Amino acid sequence: MEMLTIGAFARASRLSPKALRLYDELDLLRPARVDPDTGYRYYAVEQLERARLVAWLRRLGMPLTGIRAVSALEPAAAAREIRAHWARVEAETAARRDLAAFLVHHLSADPRKDTVMLELRHCARSDTGRVRPANQDTAYAGARLLAVADGYGPAGAPASSAAVEALKFLEGAEASGGSVLNLLEDAVQGAHQAVRDAAGGAAEAGTTLTALLLTGSRLALVHIGDSRAYLLRDGSLFRITHDHTVVQSLLDEGRLTPEEATAHPQRALLLKSLGGDAGTAPDLKLRDALPGDRYLLCSDGLSGVVADERIAHVLATAATPDAAVGALIGEANATGGPDNVSCVVADVVRTAA
């Protein structure tokens, strides 16, 4: 077996001797032989491929625990894990990019009051569907606040109701700019405790929550779970929330195709929710609102059975929010109505005054 000194091996693998000593201590890359008298490390030429993989993965930013797992895999399995790691990095980078864009906009904007005053014309409705014996959803629309919550477990109905009730004080709360996001984050923590109280602390009960709060000419979004918010603007439909589900994480990591996701047995398993054991950190965003925008908030009783293309068509052709809500619930029930379905539709319009 051809052996290389630690210096020669470091040059060939592009890892420093200091890094090689660290990886030896971490049992990530052991030397082939250690001189019993001097303690000097020697490496086999055959170890260069693993060492180069470790170096590449470090340059990729993978943590050492991930490198240890990947480097022990066969090439095909290692490739899948690297693809999944990079998908997670891109998702985290996208979230930071959104936050950076908001901060740049917020800090660069002229300190002036909004010149365009907006209001919401809205409709909210919740339907049991064709299969479920009871409705565990809650839908709400007020002058400034729109919300949908989808409860689950034995106390799902009181859980979803408690989550929405905990946010209603926001109708009269005054906040602007970045402070409204702090206000929403605090409100969600209060909603989490309210849900736990309503569910009697049962870990198997909880709720999703997706809400929009109008502040001046902006809409603040708070989202946790797999209920959704959509925006119809200039005839095009945009989903502005990201599902907190096992299936969505597998999609993000490239481990599932969209076609496979629709039939996945864990497609309803949540990674985040209010009240249960799942994480509670919500997604928070601040969006500019424009006259003519139409927003939809819905539970997965709609989005899980009606295609986005059909949702877009209904939103684009319904004359009023009330007509849109009725048509969307009708679409969900026409597919068999397998779940409770809740919809809130709101049009952004200039204030009449």
CSV table of C-alpha atoms in Angstrom, one decimal:
chain,number,residue,atom,x,y,z
A,1,MET,CA,0.0,0.0,0.0
A,2,GLU,CA,1.5,3.3,-1.1
A,3,MET,CA,1.6,5.8,1.8
A,4,LEU,CA,1.8,9.6,1.9
A,5,THR,CA,3.0,11.8,4.7
A,6,ILE,CA,0.4,14.1,6.1
A,7,GLY,CA,2.0,17.1,4.3
A,8,ALA,CA,1.9,15.3,0.9
A,9,PHE,CA,-1.6,14.1,1.5
A,10,ALA,CA,-2.8,17.6,2.5
A,11,ARG,CA,-1.4,19.0,-0.8
A,12,ALA,CA,-3.0,16.2,-2.9
A,13,SER,CA,-6.4,16.5,-1.2
A,14,ARG,CA,-6.4,20.3,-0.8
A,15,LEU,CA,-7.0,19.9,2.9
A,16,SER,CA,-4.7,21.5,5.4
A,17,PRO,CA,-2.8,19.4,7.9
A,18,LYS,CA,-4.7,21.2,10.6
A,19,ALA,CA,-8.0,20.1,9.0
A,20,LEU,CA,-6.7,16.5,8.6
A,21,ARG,CA,-5.9,16.3,12.3
A,22,LEU,CA,-9.3,17.6,13.2
A,23,TYR,CA,-11.0,15.0,10.9
A,24,ASP,CA,-8.9,12.3,12.6
A,25,GLU,CA,-10.2,13.4,16.0
A,26,LEU,CA,-13.8,13.5,14.7
A,27,ASP,CA,-13.4,10.0,13.2
A,28,LEU,CA,-14.2,11.5,9.8
A,29,LEU,CA,-10.9,10.7,8.0
A,30,ARG,CA,-8.6,8.4,10.0
A,31,PRO,CA,-4.9,8.1,8.8
A,32,ALA,CA,-4.0,4.7,7.5
A,33,ARG,CA,-1.1,4.5,10.0
A,34,VAL,CA,0.3,6.5,12.9
A,35,ASP,CA,3.9,6.1,13.8
A,36,PRO,CA,3.9,4.7,17.4
A,37,ASP,CA,7.1,6.6,18.3
A,38,THR,CA,6.6,10.1,16.7
A,39,GLY,CA,2.8,10.1,16.3
A,40,TYR,CA,3.3,11.2,12.7
A,41,ARG,CA,0.3,10.4,10.5
A,42,TYR,CA,0.5,8.6,7.2
A,43,TYR,CA,-2.3,8.2,4.6
A,44,ALA,CA,-3.0,5.7,1.9
A,45,VAL,CA,-3.3,6.9,-1.7
A,46,GLU,CA,-6.6,5.1,-1.8
A,47,GLN,CA,-7.9,7.6,0.8
A,48,LEU,CA,-7.5,10.6,-1.5
A,49,GLU,CA,-11.0,10.1,-3.1
A,50,ARG,CA,-12.7,10.3,0.3
A,51,ALA,CA,-10.6,13.2,1.3
A,52,ARG,CA,-11.4,15.2,-1.8
A,53,LEU,CA,-15.1,14.5,-1.3
A,54,VAL,CA,-14.8,15.8,2.3
A,55,ALA,CA,-13.1,18.9,0.9
A,56,TRP,CA,-15.8,19.5,-1.7
A,57,LEU,CA,-18.5,19.1,0.9
A,58,ARG,CA,-16.8,21.5,3.2
A,59,ARG,CA,-16.7,24.1,0.4
A,60,LEU,CA,-20.4,23.4,-0.2
A,61,GLY,CA,-21.0,24.5,3.4
A,62,MET,CA,-22.2,21.1,4.7
A,63,PRO,CA,-21.8,20.6,8.4
A,64,LEU,CA,-19.4,17.9,9.6
A,65,THR,CA,-22.2,15.6,10.8
A,66,GLY,CA,-23.7,15.7,7.3
A,67,ILE,CA,-20.3,15.0,5.7
A,68,ARG,CA,-19.8,12.0,7.9
A,69,ALA,CA,-23.1,10.6,6.8
A,70,VAL,CA,-22.7,11.3,3.1
A,71,SER,CA,-19.1,10.1,2.9
A,72,ALA,CA,-20.2,6.7,4.2
A,73,LEU,CA,-22.8,6.2,1.5
A,74,GLU,CA,-22.6,4.6,-1.9
A,75,PRO,CA,-22.2,7.2,-4.7
A,76,ALA,CA,-25.9,7.2,-5.8
A,77,ALA,CA,-27.2,7.6,-2.3
A,78,ALA,CA,-24.5,10.2,-1.5
A,79,ALA,CA,-25.7,12.2,-4.6
A,80,ARG,CA,-29.3,12.1,-3.4
A,81,GLU,CA,-28.2,13.5,0.0
A,82,ILE,CA,-26.1,16.2,-1.5
A,83,ARG,CA,-29.1,17.2,-3.7
A,84,ALA,CA,-31.4,17.3,-0.7
A,85,HIS,CA,-28.8,19.4,1.3
A,86,TRP,CA,-28.6,21.9,-1.5
A,87,ALA,CA,-32.4,22.2,-1.8
A,88,ARG,CA,-32.5,23.1,1.9
A,89,VAL,CA,-29.8,25.7,1.4
A,90,GLU,CA,-31.7,27.2,-1.4
A,91,ALA,CA,-34.9,27.3,0.6
A,92,GLU,CA,-33.2,29.0,3.5
A,93,THR,CA,-31.4,31.4,1.2
A,94,ALA,CA,-34.7,32.3,-0.4
A,95,ALA,CA,-36.2,33.1,3.0
A,96,ARG,CA,-33.2,35.3,3.9
A,97,ARG,CA,-33.4,37.0,0.5
A,98,ASP,CA,-37.1,37.9,1.1
A,99,LEU,CA,-36.1,39.4,4.5
A,100,ALA,CA,-33.2,41.3,3.0
A,101,ALA,CA,-35.5,42.7,0.3
A,102,PHE,CA,-38.0,43.8,2.8
A,103,LEU,CA,-35.3,45.5,5.0
A,104,VAL,CA,-33.8,47.3,1.9
A,105,HIS,CA,-37.2,48.5,0.9
A,106,HIS,CA,-38.2,49.5,4.4
A,107,LEU,CA,-34.9,51.4,5.1
A,108,SER,CA,-34.7,53.0,1.7
A,109,ALA,CA,-38.3,54.2,1.5
A,110,ASP,CA,-39.1,57.9,2.1
A,111,PRO,CA,-40.5,58.5,5.6
A,112,ARG,CA,-43.9,59.6,4.4
A,113,LYS,CA,-47.5,58.6,5.0
A,114,ASP,CA,-49.3,56.5,2.5
A,115,THR,CA,-51.0,58.6,-0.2
A,116,VAL,CA,-53.3,55.9,-1.3
A,117,MET,CA,-55.8,54.7,1.3
A,118,LEU,CA,-57.1,51.1,0.8
A,119,GLU,CA,-59.8,49.0,2.2
A,120,LEU,CA,-61.0,45.3,1.8
A,121,ARG,CA,-64.2,44.1,0.4
A,122,HIS,CA,-64.5,40.5,1.6
A,123,CYS,CA,-66.4,37.3,2.2
A,124,ALA,CA,-65.6,34.4,4.5
A,125,ARG,CA,-67.3,31.0,4.6
A,126,SER,CA,-66.7,27.6,6.0
A,127,ASP,CA,-68.4,24.4,4.9
A,128,THR,CA,-68.3,20.9,6.4
A,129,GLY,CA,-67.9,19.2,3.0
A,130,ARG,CA,-69.5,15.9,1.9
A,131,VAL,CA,-67.6,13.4,4.2
A,132,ARG,CA,-66.6,14.8,7.5
A,133,PRO,CA,-69.2,14.6,10.3
A,134,ALA,CA,-68.2,18.0,11.8
A,135,ASN,CA,-66.4,21.2,10.8
A,136,GLN,CA,-63.1,21.9,12.4
A,137,ASP,CA,-62.2,24.9,10.2
A,138,THR,CA,-62.7,28.6,11.1
A,139,ALA,CA,-62.8,31.4,8.6
A,140,TYR,CA,-62.9,35.1,9.4
A,141,ALA,CA,-62.9,38.4,7.5
A,142,GLY,CA,-63.0,41.8,9.1
A,143,ALA,CA,-62.2,45.4,8.1
A,144,ARG,CA,-58.5,44.8,8.4
A,145,LEU,CA,-58.0,41.1,9.3
A,146,LEU,CA,-58.5,38.0,7.2
A,147,ALA,CA,-57.9,34.5,8.6
A,148,VAL,CA,-58.3,30.8,8.0
A,149,ALA,CA,-57.5,28.1,10.6
A,150,ASP,CA,-57.8,24.3,10.0
A,151,GLY,CA,-58.1,22.4,13.3
A,152,TYR,CA,-57.1,18.8,13.7
A,153,GLY,CA,-57.4,16.1,16.5
A,154,PRO,CA,-60.2,15.6,19.0
A,155,ALA,CA,-60.4,19.3,19.8
A,156,GLY,CA,-59.8,20.6,16.3
A,157,ALA,CA,-62.9,22.9,16.2
A,158,PRO,CA,-62.1,24.8,19.5
A,159,ALA,CA,-58.5,24.9,18.5
A,160,SER,CA,-59.1,26.7,15.2
A,161,SER,CA,-61.6,29.0,16.7
A,162,ALA,CA,-59.2,30.0,19.5
A,163,ALA,CA,-56.4,30.7,17.1
A,164,VAL,CA,-58.6,33.2,15.1
A,165,GLU,CA,-60.1,34.8,18.2
A,166,ALA,CA,-56.6,35.4,19.5
A,167,LEU,CA,-55.8,37.5,16.4
A,168,LYS,CA,-59.0,39.6,16.4
A,169,PHE,CA,-57.5,42.3,18.6
A,170,LEU,CA,-55.3,43.2,15.6
A,171,GLU,CA,-58.4,44.9,14.0
A,172,GLY,CA,-57.9,47.8,16.3
A,173,ALA,CA,-54.1,47.7,16.8
A,174,GLU,CA,-52.0,50.5,15.2
A,175,ALA,CA,-48.7,49.5,13.7
A,176,SER,CA,-46.7,50.3,10.6
A,177,GLY,CA,-43.6,49.2,8.8
A,178,GLY,CA,-41.5,46.4,10.4
A,179,SER,CA,-43.3,46.8,13.7
A,180,VAL,CA,-46.4,45.1,12.4
A,181,LEU,CA,-44.4,41.9,11.9
A,182,ASN,CA,-43.3,42.0,15.5
A,183,LEU,CA,-46.9,42.6,16.5
A,184,LEU,CA,-48.0,39.6,14.4
A,185,GLU,CA,-45.3,37.4,15.8
A,186,ASP,CA,-46.3,38.2,19.4
A,187,ALA,CA,-50.0,37.6,18.5
A,188,VAL,CA,-49.2,34.1,17.1
A,189,GLN,CA,-47.4,33.2,20.4
A,190,GLY,CA,-50.6,34.3,22.2
A,191,ALA,CA,-52.7,32.2,19.7
A,192,HIS,CA,-50.4,29.2,20.3
A,193,GLN,CA,-51.2,29.3,24.1
A,194,ALA,CA,-54.9,30.0,23.4
A,195,VAL,CA,-55.0,26.9,21.2
A,196,ARG,CA,-53.3,24.8,23.9
A,197,ASP,CA,-55.8,26.0,26.5
A,198,ALA,CA,-58.7,25.3,24.2
A,199,ALA,CA,-57.4,21.8,23.4
A,200,GLY,CA,-56.7,21.0,27.1
A,201,GLY,CA,-53.0,20.6,26.3
A,202,ALA,CA,-53.6,17.6,24.2
A,203,ALA,CA,-50.5,17.0,21.9
A,204,GLU,CA,-52.6,15.4,19.2
A,205,ALA,CA,-54.8,18.5,18.8
A,206,GLY,CA,-53.9,21.8,17.1
A,207,THR,CA,-54.5,24.0,14.1
A,208,THR,CA,-53.0,25.7,11.1
A,209,LEU,CA,-53.3,29.5,10.8
A,210,THR,CA,-52.9,31.8,7.8
A,211,ALA,CA,-53.8,35.5,8.2
A,212,LEU,CA,-53.5,38.8,6.5
A,213,LEU,CA,-53.6,42.2,8.2
A,214,LEU,CA,-54.1,45.4,6.3
A,215,THR,CA,-51.9,48.3,7.5
A,216,GLY,CA,-52.0,51.4,5.3
A,217,SER,CA,-51.2,50.3,1.8
A,218,ARG,CA,-49.5,47.0,2.9
A,219,LEU,CA,-50.7,43.6,3.9
A,220,ALA,CA,-48.8,41.7,6.6
A,221,LEU,CA,-48.9,37.9,6.3
A,222,VAL,CA,-48.5,35.4,9.1
A,223,HIS,CA,-48.6,31.7,8.1
A,224,ILE,CA,-48.1,28.4,9.8
A,225,GLY,CA,-49.2,25.0,8.6
A,226,ASP,CA,-50.7,24.0,5.2
A,227,SER,CA,-53.6,26.4,4.8
A,228,ARG,CA,-52.8,28.7,1.9
A,229,ALA,CA,-52.9,32.3,0.7
A,230,TYR,CA,-53.1,33.2,-3.0
A,231,LEU,CA,-52.9,36.5,-4.8
A,232,LEU,CA,-54.7,37.2,-8.1
A,233,ARG,CA,-53.0,40.2,-9.7
A,234,ASP,CA,-53.4,41.3,-13.3
A,235,GLY,CA,-55.0,38.0,-14.2
A,236,SER,CA,-52.2,35.9,-12.8
A,237,LEU,CA,-52.4,33.7,-9.7
A,238,PHE,CA,-49.5,33.6,-7.2
A,239,ARG,CA,-49.3,31.3,-4.1
A,240,ILE,CA,-47.7,33.5,-1.4
A,241,THR,CA,-47.4,30.9,1.3
A,242,HIS,CA,-45.3,27.8,1.6
A,243,ASP,CA,-46.7,24.6,3.1
A,244,HIS,CA,-45.2,23.4,6.3
A,245,THR,CA,-45.6,19.7,5.6
A,246,VAL,CA,-43.5,16.6,5.3
A,247,VAL,CA,-44.4,16.3,1.6
A,248,GLN,CA,-43.5,19.9,0.8
A,249,SER,CA,-40.1,19.4,2.4
A,250,LEU,CA,-39.6,16.3,0.3
A,251,LEU,CA,-40.6,18.3,-2.8
A,252,ASP,CA,-38.1,21.1,-1.8
A,253,GLU,CA,-35.3,18.6,-1.4
A,254,GLY,CA,-36.1,17.0,-4.8
A,255,ARG,CA,-37.0,13.6,-3.2
A,256,LEU,CA,-40.6,13.7,-4.7
A,257,THR,CA,-42.1,14.9,-7.9
A,258,PRO,CA,-45.3,17.0,-7.8
A,259,GLU,CA,-47.2,13.9,-9.2
A,260,GLU,CA,-45.9,11.7,-6.5
A,261,ALA,CA,-46.8,14.3,-3.8
A,262,THR,CA,-50.5,14.2,-4.7
A,263,ALA,CA,-50.7,10.5,-3.7
A,264,HIS,CA,-48.2,10.5,-0.8
A,265,PRO,CA,-49.6,8.8,2.3
A,266,GLN,CA,-48.1,11.6,4.5
A,267,ARG,CA,-49.3,14.5,2.5
A,268,ALA,CA,-51.3,15.9,5.4
A,269,LEU,CA,-48.5,15.5,8.0
A,270,LEU,CA,-47.6,18.9,9.4
A,271,LEU,CA,-44.1,20.1,10.4
A,272,LYS,CA,-45.5,23.2,12.0
A,273,SER,CA,-48.8,24.1,13.7
A,274,LEU,CA,-50.3,25.9,16.6
A,275,GLY,CA,-51.0,24.0,19.9
A,276,GLY,CA,-49.4,20.6,19.1
A,277,ASP,CA,-45.9,19.3,19.4
A,278,ALA,CA,-44.9,20.6,15.9
A,279,GLY,CA,-42.8,23.8,15.7
A,280,THR,CA,-44.6,27.1,16.0
A,281,ALA,CA,-42.2,29.6,14.3
A,282,PRO,CA,-44.5,31.3,11.7
A,283,ASP,CA,-43.6,32.7,8.3
A,284,LEU,CA,-43.9,36.5,8.4
A,285,LYS,CA,-44.0,38.8,5.3
A,286,LEU,CA,-45.0,42.3,4.5
A,287,ARG,CA,-46.5,42.9,1.0
A,288,ASP,CA,-47.5,46.0,-1.0
A,289,ALA,CA,-51.2,46.0,-1.7
A,290,LEU,CA,-52.5,47.4,-4.9
A,291,PRO,CA,-56.1,48.4,-5.9
A,292,GLY,CA,-57.5,45.5,-8.0
A,293,ASP,CA,-55.7,42.8,-6.1
A,294,ARG,CA,-57.8,39.8,-5.1
A,295,TYR,CA,-56.6,37.6,-2.2
A,296,LEU,CA,-57.7,34.1,-1.3
A,297,LEU,CA,-57.1,32.4,2.0
A,298,CYS,CA,-58.2,28.7,2.2
A,299,SER,CA,-57.9,25.5,4.0
A,300,ASP,CA,-56.5,22.4,2.3
A,301,GLY,CA,-60.1,21.2,1.8
A,302,LEU,CA,-59.9,23.5,-1.2
A,303,SER,CA,-56.3,23.5,-2.3
A,304,GLY,CA,-55.9,19.7,-1.8
A,305,VAL,CA,-58.7,18.8,-4.3
A,306,VAL,CA,-59.0,21.8,-6.7
A,307,ALA,CA,-56.2,22.6,-9.1
A,308,ASP,CA,-54.6,26.0,-8.9
A,309,GLU,CA,-55.6,26.6,-12.6
A,310,ARG,CA,-59.2,26.1,-11.6
A,311,ILE,CA,-58.9,28.3,-8.6
A,312,ALA,CA,-57.4,31.0,-10.8
A,313,HIS,CA,-60.3,30.8,-13.2
A,314,VAL,CA,-62.9,31.1,-10.5
A,315,LEU,CA,-61.1,34.1,-8.9
A,316,ALA,CA,-60.7,35.8,-12.2
A,317,THR,CA,-64.3,35.4,-13.4
A,318,ALA,CA,-66.4,35.8,-10.1
A,319,ALA,CA,-67.8,39.3,-10.0
A,320,THR,CA,-67.7,39.6,-6.2
A,321,PRO,CA,-65.9,38.0,-3.2
A,322,ASP,CA,-69.2,36.4,-2.2
A,323,ALA,CA,-69.6,34.8,-5.6
A,324,ALA,CA,-66.0,33.6,-5.6
A,325,VAL,CA,-66.3,32.0,-2.2
A,326,GLY,CA,-69.5,30.2,-3.2
A,327,ALA,CA,-68.0,29.0,-6.4
A,328,LEU,CA,-64.8,27.7,-4.8
A,329,ILE,CA,-66.7,25.8,-2.1
A,330,GLY,CA,-68.9,24.4,-4.8
A,331,GLU,CA,-65.8,23.2,-6.7
A,332,ALA,CA,-64.4,21.4,-3.7
A,333,ASN,CA,-67.7,19.7,-2.9
A,334,ALA,CA,-68.1,18.7,-6.6
A,335,THR,CA,-64.9,16.6,-6.2
A,336,GLY,CA,-66.6,14.7,-3.4
A,337,GLY,CA,-65.9,17.2,-0.6
A,338,PRO,CA,-63.5,14.9,1.3
A,339,ASP,CA,-62.6,17.6,3.9
A,340,ASN,CA,-63.9,20.7,5.5
A,341,VAL,CA,-63.4,23.6,3.2
A,342,SER,CA,-63.0,27.2,4.2
A,343,CYS,CA,-62.4,30.3,2.0
A,344,VAL,CA,-61.8,34.0,2.5
A,345,VAL,CA,-61.8,36.2,-0.6
A,346,ALA,CA,-61.0,39.9,-0.3
A,347,ASP,CA,-60.7,42.6,-3.0
A,348,VAL,CA,-58.3,45.5,-2.4
A,349,VAL,CA,-60.1,48.8,-3.3
A,350,ARG,CA,-59.4,52.5,-2.8
A,351,THR,CA,-61.2,53.9,0.2
A,352,ALA,CA,-64.4,55.6,-0.9
A,353,ALA,CA,-63.5,58.8,1.0
